[in-house]
PDB file of C-alpha atoms and ligand atoms in Angstrom:
ATOM      1  CA  MET A   1      29.830   8.627 -32.583  1.00  0.00           C
ATOM      2  CA  SER A   2      31.331   5.142 -32.963  1.00  0.00           C
ATOM      3  CA  PHE A   3      30.081   2.201 -30.934  1.00  0.00           C
ATOM      4  CA  LYS A   4      33.370   2.159 -29.057  1.00  0.00           C
ATOM      5  CA  GLU A   5      32.883   5.753 -27.929  1.00  0.00           C
ATOM      6  CA  LYS A   6      29.366   4.926 -26.751  1.00  0.00           C
ATOM      7  CA  ILE A   7      30.597   2.247 -24.338  1.00  0.00           C
ATOM      8  CA  ILE A   8      30.293   3.273 -20.684  1.00  0.00           C
ATOM      9  CA  LYS A   9      33.620   2.039 -19.307  1.00  0.00           C
ATOM     10  CA  GLU A  10      32.334   1.759 -15.714  1.00  0.00           C
ATOM     11  CA  LYS A  11      29.482  -0.497 -16.809  1.00  0.00           C
ATOM     12  CA  LEU A  12      31.337  -3.117 -18.820  1.00  0.00           C
ATOM     13  CA  PRO A  13      29.891  -6.599 -18.489  1.00  0.00           C
ATOM     14  CA  LEU A  14      32.146  -8.575 -16.177  1.00  0.00           C
ATOM     15  CA  HIS A  15      31.970 -11.641 -18.387  1.00  0.00           C
ATOM     16  CA  ILE A  16      31.003 -12.057 -22.055  1.00  0.00           C
ATOM     17  CA  ALA A  17      30.350 -15.486 -23.554  1.00  0.00           C
ATOM     18  CA  VAL A  18      30.305 -16.053 -27.302  1.00  0.00           C
ATOM     19  CA  ILE A  19      28.852 -18.827 -29.440  1.00  0.00           C
ATOM     20  CA  MET A  20      31.054 -18.477 -32.504  1.00  0.00           C
ATOM     21  CA  ASP A  21      28.725 -19.823 -35.182  1.00  0.00           C
ATOM     22  CA  GLY A  22      28.488 -19.679 -38.967  1.00  0.00           C
ATOM     23  CA  ASN A  23      31.952 -20.736 -40.158  1.00  0.00           C
ATOM     24  CA  GLY A  24      30.631 -23.463 -42.453  1.00  0.00           C
ATOM     25  CA  ARG A  25      28.030 -21.232 -44.082  1.00  0.00           C
ATOM     26  CA  TRP A  26      30.608 -18.448 -44.535  1.00  0.00           C
ATOM     27  CA  ALA A  27      32.832 -20.842 -46.508  1.00  0.00           C
ATOM     28  CA  GLN A  28      30.016 -22.411 -48.483  1.00  0.00           C
ATOM     29  CA  LYS A  29      28.767 -18.972 -49.555  1.00  0.00           C
ATOM     30  CA  ARG A  30      32.197 -18.550 -51.170  1.00  0.00           C
ATOM     31  CA  GLY A  31      32.106 -21.967 -52.817  1.00  0.00           C
ATOM     32  CA  ASN A  32      34.673 -23.349 -50.369  1.00  0.00           C
ATOM     33  CA  LYS A  33      34.816 -26.266 -47.967  1.00  0.00           C
ATOM     34  CA  ARG A  34      33.606 -25.746 -44.384  1.00  0.00           C
ATOM     35  CA  VAL A  35      37.171 -25.945 -43.062  1.00  0.00           C
ATOM     36  CA  PHE A  36      37.985 -22.741 -44.955  1.00  0.00           C
ATOM     37  CA  GLY A  37      35.422 -21.027 -42.724  1.00  0.00           C
ATOM     38  CA  HIS A  38      37.024 -22.395 -39.560  1.00  0.00           C
ATOM     39  CA  LYS A  39      40.422 -21.123 -40.730  1.00  0.00           C
ATOM     40  CA  ASN A  40      38.979 -17.672 -41.378  1.00  0.00           C
ATOM     41  CA  GLY A  41      37.300 -17.705 -37.980  1.00  0.00           C
ATOM     42  CA  VAL A  42      40.707 -17.382 -36.337  1.00  0.00           C
ATOM     43  CA  ALA A  43      41.025 -13.712 -37.406  1.00  0.00           C
ATOM     44  CA  ALA A  44      37.673 -13.017 -35.709  1.00  0.00           C
ATOM     45  CA  VAL A  45      38.910 -14.686 -32.520  1.00  0.00           C
ATOM     46  CA  ARG A  46      42.123 -12.622 -32.567  1.00  0.00           C
ATOM     47  CA  ASP A  47      40.328  -9.316 -33.123  1.00  0.00           C
ATOM     48  CA  THR A  48      37.693 -10.069 -30.470  1.00  0.00           C
ATOM     49  CA  VAL A  49      40.289 -11.123 -27.876  1.00  0.00           C
ATOM     50  CA  GLU A  50      42.475  -8.084 -28.559  1.00  0.00           C
ATOM     51  CA  ALA A  51      39.498  -5.734 -28.344  1.00  0.00           C
ATOM     52  CA  ALA A  52      38.230  -7.357 -25.137  1.00  0.00           C
ATOM     53  CA  ALA A  53      41.691  -7.105 -23.544  1.00  0.00           C
ATOM     54  CA  GLU A  54      42.037  -3.487 -24.651  1.00  0.00           C
ATOM     55  CA  LEU A  55      38.636  -2.587 -23.187  1.00  0.00           C
ATOM     56  CA  GLY A  56      39.646  -4.077 -19.849  1.00  0.00           C
ATOM     57  CA  LEU A  57      37.072  -6.865 -19.898  1.00  0.00           C
ATOM     58  CA  GLU A  58      37.706  -9.422 -17.139  1.00  0.00           C
ATOM     59  CA  TYR A  59      36.305 -12.651 -18.606  1.00  0.00           C
ATOM     60  CA  LEU A  60      35.634 -13.803 -22.176  1.00  0.00           C
ATOM     61  CA  THR A  61      34.418 -17.340 -22.844  1.00  0.00           C
ATOM     62  CA  LEU A  62      34.473 -18.670 -26.404  1.00  0.00           C
ATOM     63  CA  TYR A  63      32.498 -21.782 -27.376  1.00  0.00           C
ATOM     64  CA  ALA A  64      34.930 -23.445 -29.757  1.00  0.00           C
ATOM     65  CA  PHE A  65      33.828 -27.101 -29.847  1.00  0.00           C
ATOM     66  CA  SER A  66      30.772 -28.730 -28.285  1.00  0.00           C
ATOM     67  CA  THR A  67      30.203 -32.286 -27.073  1.00  0.00           C
ATOM     68  CA  GLU A  68      27.747 -32.621 -29.959  1.00  0.00           C
ATOM     69  CA  ASN A  69      30.357 -31.443 -32.483  1.00  0.00           C
ATOM     70  CA  TRP A  70      32.003 -34.878 -32.081  1.00  0.00           C
ATOM     71  CA  ASN A  71      29.137 -36.084 -34.313  1.00  0.00           C
ATOM     72  CA  ARG A  72      30.476 -34.112 -37.299  1.00  0.00           C
ATOM     73  CA  PRO A  73      32.307 -35.837 -40.180  1.00  0.00           C
ATOM     74  CA  ARG A  74      35.689 -37.198 -39.083  1.00  0.00           C
ATOM     75  CA  THR A  75      37.539 -35.050 -41.638  1.00  0.00           C
ATOM     76  CA  GLU A  76      36.022 -31.860 -40.220  1.00  0.00           C
ATOM     77  CA  ILE A  77      36.817 -32.877 -36.636  1.00  0.00           C
ATOM     78  CA  ASP A  78      40.422 -33.694 -37.569  1.00  0.00           C
ATOM     79  CA  ALA A  79      40.799 -30.385 -39.401  1.00  0.00           C
ATOM     80  CA  LEU A  80      39.383 -28.493 -36.389  1.00  0.00           C
ATOM     81  CA  MET A  81      41.790 -30.246 -33.999  1.00  0.00           C
ATOM     82  CA  SER A  82      44.804 -29.478 -36.235  1.00  0.00           C
ATOM     83  CA  LEU A  83      43.643 -25.890 -36.514  1.00  0.00           C
ATOM     84  CA  LEU A  84      43.457 -25.647 -32.737  1.00  0.00           C
ATOM     85  CA  VAL A  85      47.054 -26.792 -32.330  1.00  0.00           C
ATOM     86  CA  ALA A  86      48.269 -24.426 -35.070  1.00  0.00           C
ATOM     87  CA  THR A  87      46.288 -21.519 -33.614  1.00  0.00           C
ATOM     88  CA  ILE A  88      47.587 -22.002 -30.075  1.00  0.00           C
ATOM     89  CA  ASN A  89      51.155 -22.069 -31.457  1.00  0.00           C
ATOM     90  CA  LYS A  90      50.613 -18.973 -33.551  1.00  0.00           C
ATOM     91  CA  GLU A  91      48.618 -16.928 -31.065  1.00  0.00           C
ATOM     92  CA  MET A  92      50.739 -17.448 -27.933  1.00  0.00           C
ATOM     93  CA  LYS A  93      52.484 -14.145 -28.631  1.00  0.00           C
ATOM     94  CA  THR A  94      49.139 -12.326 -29.027  1.00  0.00           C
ATOM     95  CA  LEU A  95      48.024 -13.710 -25.655  1.00  0.00           C
ATOM     96  CA  LEU A  96      51.231 -12.730 -23.856  1.00  0.00           C
ATOM     97  CA  ASP A  97      51.436  -9.300 -25.549  1.00  0.00           C
ATOM     98  CA  ASN A  98      47.885  -8.571 -24.417  1.00  0.00           C
ATOM     99  CA  ASN A  99      48.398  -9.963 -20.885  1.00  0.00           C
ATOM    100  CA  VAL A 100      45.690 -12.585 -21.528  1.00  0.00           C
ATOM    101  CA  ARG A 101      45.414 -15.641 -19.302  1.00  0.00           C
ATOM    102  CA  LEU A 102      44.115 -18.759 -21.038  1.00  0.00           C
ATOM    103  CA  LEU A 103      41.775 -21.154 -19.233  1.00  0.00           C
ATOM    104  CA  THR A 104      39.651 -24.038 -20.478  1.00  0.00           C
ATOM    105  CA  ILE A 105      36.327 -25.653 -19.657  1.00  0.00           C
ATOM    106  CA  GLY A 106      35.029 -28.936 -21.038  1.00  0.00           C
ATOM    107  CA  ASP A 107      36.157 -32.530 -21.273  1.00  0.00           C
ATOM    108  CA  ILE A 108      39.768 -31.721 -22.174  1.00  0.00           C
ATOM    109  CA  GLY A 109      40.751 -35.370 -21.644  1.00  0.00           C
ATOM    110  CA  SER A 110      38.585 -36.346 -24.641  1.00  0.00           C
ATOM    111  CA  LEU A 111      40.664 -34.194 -27.016  1.00  0.00           C
ATOM    112  CA  PRO A 112      43.600 -35.668 -28.946  1.00  0.00           C
ATOM    113  CA  VAL A 113      46.786 -35.589 -26.843  1.00  0.00           C
ATOM    114  CA  SER A 114      48.399 -33.203 -29.354  1.00  0.00           C
ATOM    115  CA  VAL A 115      45.657 -30.669 -28.504  1.00  0.00           C
ATOM    116  CA  SER A 116      45.435 -31.237 -24.743  1.00  0.00           C
ATOM    117  CA  ASP A 117      49.237 -31.023 -24.399  1.00  0.00           C
ATOM    118  CA  LYS A 118      49.369 -27.725 -26.306  1.00  0.00           C
ATOM    119  CA  LEU A 119      46.522 -26.350 -24.219  1.00  0.00           C
ATOM    120  CA  LYS A 120      48.225 -27.372 -20.988  1.00  0.00           C
ATOM    121  CA  ILE A 121      51.419 -25.556 -22.000  1.00  0.00           C
ATOM    122  CA  ALA A 122      49.489 -22.434 -23.060  1.00  0.00           C
ATOM    123  CA  VAL A 123      47.507 -22.416 -19.795  1.00  0.00           C
ATOM    124  CA  GLU A 124      50.732 -22.734 -17.792  1.00  0.00           C
ATOM    125  CA  LYS A 125      52.625 -20.113 -19.818  1.00  0.00           C
ATOM    126  CA  THR A 126      49.861 -17.528 -19.519  1.00  0.00           C
ATOM    127  CA  ALA A 127      49.182 -18.188 -15.815  1.00  0.00           C
ATOM    128  CA  VAL A 128      51.292 -15.104 -15.017  1.00  0.00           C
ATOM    129  CA  CYS A 129      49.043 -12.820 -17.103  1.00  0.00           C
ATOM    130  CA  GLY A 130      46.803 -10.653 -14.963  1.00  0.00           C
ATOM    131  CA  GLY A 131      44.584  -9.140 -17.666  1.00  0.00           C
ATOM    132  CA  LEU A 132      41.665 -10.679 -19.534  1.00  0.00           C
ATOM    133  CA  LYS A 133      40.841 -14.269 -18.679  1.00  0.00           C
ATOM    134  CA  LEU A 134      40.097 -16.061 -21.951  1.00  0.00           C
ATOM    135  CA  ILE A 135      38.162 -19.273 -21.364  1.00  0.00           C
ATOM    136  CA  LEU A 136      38.004 -21.729 -24.253  1.00  0.00           C
ATOM    137  CA  ALA A 137      35.056 -24.127 -24.100  1.00  0.00           C
ATOM    138  CA  LEU A 138      36.280 -27.308 -25.771  1.00  0.00           C
ATOM    139  CA  SER A 139      34.447 -30.607 -25.936  1.00  0.00           C
ATOM    140  CA  TYR A 140      32.051 -28.742 -23.666  1.00  0.00           C
ATOM    141  CA  SER A 141      28.346 -29.025 -23.097  1.00  0.00           C
ATOM    142  CA  SER A 142      26.228 -27.951 -20.173  1.00  0.00           C
ATOM    143  CA  ARG A 143      24.487 -31.269 -19.737  1.00  0.00           C
ATOM    144  CA  TRP A 144      27.858 -33.042 -19.627  1.00  0.00           C
ATOM    145  CA  GLU A 145      29.110 -30.496 -17.076  1.00  0.00           C
ATOM    146  CA  ILE A 146      26.028 -30.751 -14.852  1.00  0.00           C
ATOM    147  CA  VAL A 147      25.903 -34.569 -14.905  1.00  0.00           C
ATOM    148  CA  ASN A 148      29.607 -34.606 -14.108  1.00  0.00           C
ATOM    149  CA  ALA A 149      29.039 -32.248 -11.169  1.00  0.00           C
ATOM    150  CA  VAL A 150      26.226 -34.433  -9.815  1.00  0.00           C
ATOM    151  CA  ARG A 151      28.432 -37.529 -10.098  1.00  0.00           C
ATOM    152  CA  ASN A 152      31.296 -35.843  -8.238  1.00  0.00           C
ATOM    153  CA  ILE A 153      28.925 -34.654  -5.511  1.00  0.00           C
ATOM    154  CA  ALA A 154      27.590 -38.210  -5.150  1.00  0.00           C
ATOM    155  CA  VAL A 155      31.166 -39.484  -4.704  1.00  0.00           C
ATOM    156  CA  LYS A 156      31.725 -36.950  -1.887  1.00  0.00           C
ATOM    157  CA  ILE A 157      28.487 -38.006  -0.210  1.00  0.00           C
ATOM    158  CA  GLU A 158      29.417 -41.696  -0.460  1.00  0.00           C
ATOM    159  CA  SER A 159      32.778 -41.003   1.146  1.00  0.00           C
ATOM    160  CA  GLY A 160      31.143 -38.975   3.901  1.00  0.00           C
ATOM    161  CA  GLU A 161      32.936 -35.726   2.926  1.00  0.00           C
ATOM    162  CA  LEU A 162      29.631 -34.018   2.135  1.00  0.00           C
ATOM    163  CA  LYS A 163      26.133 -34.231   3.592  1.00  0.00           C
ATOM    164  CA  SER A 164      23.119 -34.099   1.272  1.00  0.00           C
ATOM    165  CA  GLN A 165      21.457 -31.422   3.424  1.00  0.00           C
ATOM    166  CA  ASP A 166      24.489 -29.150   2.958  1.00  0.00           C
ATOM    167  CA  ILE A 167      24.076 -28.937  -0.807  1.00  0.00           C
ATOM    168  CA  ASP A 168      23.019 -25.483  -1.894  1.00  0.00           C
ATOM    169  CA  ARG A 169      23.655 -23.317  -4.952  1.00  0.00           C
ATOM    170  CA  ARG A 170      27.100 -22.258  -3.774  1.00  0.00           C
ATOM    171  CA  ILE A 171      28.269 -25.840  -3.138  1.00  0.00           C
ATOM    172  CA  PHE A 172      26.781 -27.051  -6.426  1.00  0.00           C
ATOM    173  CA  GLU A 173      28.592 -24.344  -8.399  1.00  0.00           C
ATOM    174  CA  GLN A 174      31.906 -25.426  -6.908  1.00  0.00           C
ATOM    175  CA  PHE A 175      31.509 -28.688  -8.809  1.00  0.00           C
ATOM    176  CA  LEU A 176      30.977 -27.040 -12.174  1.00  0.00           C
ATOM    177  CA  ASN A 177      33.865 -26.462 -14.605  1.00  0.00           C
ATOM    178  CA  THR A 178      33.256 -22.759 -14.153  1.00  0.00           C
ATOM    179  CA  ALA A 179      33.850 -22.795 -10.372  1.00  0.00           C
ATOM    180  CA  GLY A 180      35.298 -19.420  -9.403  1.00  0.00           C
ATOM    181  CA  ILE A 181      34.295 -17.784 -12.689  1.00  0.00           C
ATOM    182  CA  PRO A 182      31.447 -15.244 -12.470  1.00  0.00           C
ATOM    183  CA  GLU A 183      28.440 -16.023 -14.642  1.00  0.00           C
ATOM    184  CA  PRO A 184      28.286 -14.331 -18.051  1.00  0.00           C
ATOM    185  CA  GLU A 185      26.403 -11.052 -18.104  1.00  0.00           C
ATOM    186  CA  LEU A 186      26.204 -10.996 -21.891  1.00  0.00           C
ATOM    187  CA  LEU A 187      25.968 -13.815 -24.421  1.00  0.00           C
ATOM    188  CA  ILE A 188      26.648 -13.127 -28.089  1.00  0.00           C
ATOM    189  CA  ARG A 189      25.655 -15.666 -30.738  1.00  0.00           C
ATOM    190  CA  THR A 190      26.562 -15.059 -34.357  1.00  0.00           C
ATOM    191  CA  SER A 191      25.055 -16.411 -37.592  1.00  0.00           C
ATOM    192  CA  GLY A 192      21.385 -15.677 -36.925  1.00  0.00           C
ATOM    193  CA  GLU A 193      20.626 -18.819 -34.918  1.00  0.00           C
ATOM    194  CA  TYR A 194      18.455 -18.248 -31.854  1.00  0.00           C
ATOM    195  CA  ARG A 195      19.441 -21.056 -29.502  1.00  0.00           C
ATOM    196  CA  LEU A 196      21.935 -21.908 -26.780  1.00  0.00           C
ATOM    197  CA  SER A 197      23.164 -25.265 -28.142  1.00  0.00           C
ATOM    198  CA  ASN A 198      23.960 -26.722 -24.714  1.00  0.00           C
ATOM    199  CA  PHE A 199      26.189 -23.816 -23.658  1.00  0.00           C
ATOM    200  CA  LEU A 200      26.454 -22.665 -20.010  1.00  0.00           C
ATOM    201  CA  LEU A 201      22.774 -23.395 -19.310  1.00  0.00           C
ATOM    202  CA  TRP A 202      23.145 -23.173 -15.531  1.00  0.00           C
ATOM    203  CA  GLN A 203      25.396 -20.104 -15.673  1.00  0.00           C
ATOM    204  CA  MET A 204      23.174 -18.194 -18.104  1.00  0.00           C
ATOM    205  CA  ALA A 205      20.033 -18.173 -15.972  1.00  0.00           C
ATOM    206  CA  TYR A 206      20.124 -14.346 -15.971  1.00  0.00           C
ATOM    207  CA  THR A 207      22.453 -13.561 -18.860  1.00  0.00           C
ATOM    208  CA  GLU A 208      21.419 -10.953 -21.433  1.00  0.00           C
ATOM    209  CA  LEU A 209      21.196 -12.600 -24.854  1.00  0.00           C
ATOM    210  CA  TYR A 210      22.367 -10.849 -28.015  1.00  0.00           C
ATOM    211  CA  PHE A 211      21.955 -12.377 -31.446  1.00  0.00           C
ATOM    212  CA  THR A 212      23.504 -11.097 -34.656  1.00  0.00           C
ATOM    213  CA  GLY A 213      23.194 -12.349 -38.220  1.00  0.00           C
ATOM    214  CA  THR A 214      26.918 -11.759 -38.830  1.00  0.00           C
ATOM    215  CA  LEU A 215      28.722 -15.014 -39.589  1.00  0.00           C
ATOM    216  CA  TRP A 216      31.619 -15.641 -37.190  1.00  0.00           C
ATOM    217  CA  PRO A 217      34.510 -15.140 -39.696  1.00  0.00           C
ATOM    218  CA  ASP A 218      33.124 -11.631 -40.403  1.00  0.00           C
ATOM    219  CA  PHE A 219      32.829 -10.700 -36.703  1.00  0.00           C
ATOM    220  CA  ARG A 220      35.158  -7.865 -35.707  1.00  0.00           C
ATOM    221  CA  ARG A 221      35.729  -5.536 -32.753  1.00  0.00           C
ATOM    222  CA  GLU A 222      33.049  -3.101 -33.981  1.00  0.00           C
ATOM    223  CA  ASP A 223      30.512  -5.959 -33.653  1.00  0.00           C
ATOM    224  CA  LEU A 224      31.703  -6.578 -30.098  1.00  0.00           C
ATOM    225  CA  TYR A 225      31.380  -2.867 -29.250  1.00  0.00           C
ATOM    226  CA  LYS A 226      27.873  -2.820 -30.753  1.00  0.00           C
ATOM    227  CA  ALA A 227      26.810  -5.790 -28.600  1.00  0.00           C
ATOM    228  CA  ILE A 228      28.206  -4.137 -25.455  1.00  0.00           C
ATOM    229  CA  VAL A 229      26.397  -0.863 -26.207  1.00  0.00           C
ATOM    230  CA  ASN A 230      23.167  -2.830 -26.678  1.00  0.00           C
ATOM    231  CA  PHE A 231      23.772  -4.648 -23.367  1.00  0.00           C
ATOM    232  CA  GLN A 232      24.296  -1.346 -21.570  1.00  0.00           C
ATOM    233  CA  SER A 233      20.918  -0.072 -22.757  1.00  0.00           C
ATOM    234  CA  ARG A 234      19.058  -2.931 -21.044  1.00  0.00           C
ATOM    235  CA  GLU A 235      17.468  -2.947 -17.625  1.00  0.00           C
ATOM    236  CA  ARG A 236      18.417  -6.081 -15.702  1.00  0.00           C
ATOM    237  CA  ARG A 237      15.664  -6.741 -13.210  1.00  0.00           C
ATOM    238  CA  PHE A 238      16.470 -10.169 -11.714  1.00  0.00           C
ATOM    239  CA  GLY A 239      12.816 -10.706 -10.841  1.00  0.00           C
ATOM    240  CA  LYS A 240      12.323  -7.259  -9.295  1.00  0.00           C
ATOM    241  CA  THR A 241      10.163  -4.482 -10.704  1.00  0.00           C
ATOM    242  CA  SER A 242      11.548  -1.674 -12.797  1.00  0.00           C
ATOM    243  CA  LYS A 243      10.681   0.782  -9.998  1.00  0.00           C
ATOM    244  CA  GLN A 244      12.713  -1.184  -7.456  1.00  0.00           C
ATOM    245  CA  ILE A 245      15.694  -1.257  -9.796  1.00  0.00           C
ATOM    246  CA  LYS A 246      15.524   2.503 -10.469  1.00  0.00           C
ATOM    247  CA  LYS A 247      15.244   3.224  -6.745  1.00  0.00           C
ATOM    248  CA  ASN A 248      18.364   1.130  -6.071  1.00  0.00           C
ATOM    249  CA  ILE A 249      20.268   3.005  -8.750  1.00  0.00           C
ATOM    250  CA  LYS A 250      19.323   6.290  -7.065  1.00  0.00           C
ATOM    251  CA  VAL A 251      20.426   5.017  -3.666  1.00  0.00           C
ATOM    252  CA  ASP A 252      23.724   3.797  -5.160  1.00  0.00           C
ATOM    253  CA  CYS A 253      24.396   7.271  -6.579  1.00  0.00           C
TER     254      CYS A 253
HETATM  255  C1  IPE B 301      30.941 -22.791 -35.719  1.00  0.00           C
HETATM  256  O1  IPE B 301      30.639 -22.774 -37.062  1.00  0.00           O
HETATM  257  C2  IPE B 301      32.203 -23.557 -35.407  1.00  0.00           C
HETATM  258  C3  IPE B 301      31.998 -24.837 -34.716  1.00  0.00           C
HETATM  259  C4  IPE B 301      30.856 -25.296 -34.301  1.00  0.00           C
HETATM  260  C5  IPE B 301      33.174 -25.640 -34.469  1.00  0.00           C
HETATM  261  P1  IPE B 301      29.872 -23.973 -37.745  1.00  0.00           P
HETATM  262  O2  IPE B 301      30.867 -24.976 -38.195  1.00  0.00           O
HETATM  263  O3  IPE B 301      28.798 -24.485 -36.879  1.00  0.00           O
HETATM  264  O4  IPE B 301      29.240 -23.264 -39.029  1.00  0.00           O
HETATM  265  P2  IPE B 301      27.760 -23.408 -39.578  1.00  0.00           P
HETATM  266  O5  IPE B 301      26.830 -23.141 -38.440  1.00  0.00           O
HETATM  267  O6  IPE B 301      27.622 -24.811 -40.081  1.00  0.00           O
HETATM  268  O7  IPE B 301      27.660 -22.396 -40.653  1.00  0.00           O
HETATM  269  C1  IPE B 302      27.492 -24.396 -31.340  1.00  0.00           C
HETATM  270  O1  IPE B 302      27.415 -24.327 -32.725  1.00  0.00           O
HETATM  271  C2  IPE B 302      28.815 -24.912 -30.905  1.00  0.00           C
HETATM  272  C3  IPE B 302      29.950 -24.032 -31.159  1.00  0.00           C
HETATM  273  C4  IPE B 302      29.909 -22.819 -31.652  1.00  0.00           C
HETATM  274  C5  IPE B 302      31.213 -24.571 -30.788  1.00  0.00           C
HETATM  275  P1  IPE B 302      26.763 -25.500 -33.573  1.00  0.00           P
HETATM  276  O2  IPE B 302      26.794 -25.067 -34.986  1.00  0.00           O
HETATM  277  O3  IPE B 302      27.403 -26.801 -33.252  1.00  0.00           O
HETATM  278  O4  IPE B 302      25.267 -25.507 -33.009  1.00  0.00           O
HETATM  279  P2  IPE B 302      23.936 -26.150 -33.607  1.00  0.00           P
HETATM  280  O5  IPE B 302      24.232 -27.594 -33.876  1.00  0.00           O
HETATM  281  O6  IPE B 302      23.615 -25.418 -34.868  1.00  0.00           O
HETATM  282  O7  IPE B 302      22.917 -25.911 -32.560  1.00  0.00           O
HETATM  283 MG1   MG B 303      26.867 -23.964 -36.572  1.00  0.00          MG
END
């Protein structure tokens, strides 16, 4: 039985987040420059997005460029930005054909105008798509997002629009980039690294973590199916006991 056949359709994670890691090592293993790995990562993105859309997944967030990635060599950053523009141009048809709506999180204003303009157009063009919501995290980091949220809350308090005693989890989350987006139920990180690298720290308080040694350019739909099957075998307790969870399942049935 293939991994795809093992997936329980009714129990799909609502939202999958992916740290697409290992492009540089993939290229270097082949005696190529790191950029070659980024270019080959695009096929993995396409296959993953198509598979997610086909499965009927609601939300897929891809970590494409972190705040810390600005510290990479200028040539690599420039190549990544050009690749982004080229990819958006090339993949618009894939998005529309698969009814995928593109959204972004991160400091989009810090990206070169050529990139932010392309993104804006793609977000607008796909706004009519009612299928998978594909969220690209660009110039994103959790600490940036949380500090930004706190600053914006402070502004509202200063102007009298918000009272400090009214701040609760729900209000706080409205100030995050991910406002309105459910938190990820499954996180996949490729390339055998076991860390979160400043990704969705608030939102992943109860996310199931899945790590694979596969380098991102080699990641394909079968790898996605395998991660989902693994996710579906887990018991999510949210602080409760296993017995309480099992009892609830019985009641639900
Ligand atoms: C992930 O691959 C892509 C980005 C962070 C933009 P890396 O470029 O981090 O590849 P490795 O981890 O160095 O192999
Ligand atoms: C995380 O990968 C960021 C993205 C995948 C965009 P990195 O390769 O930048 O993470 P670290 O530096 O190894 O933690
Ligand atoms: Mg890396």
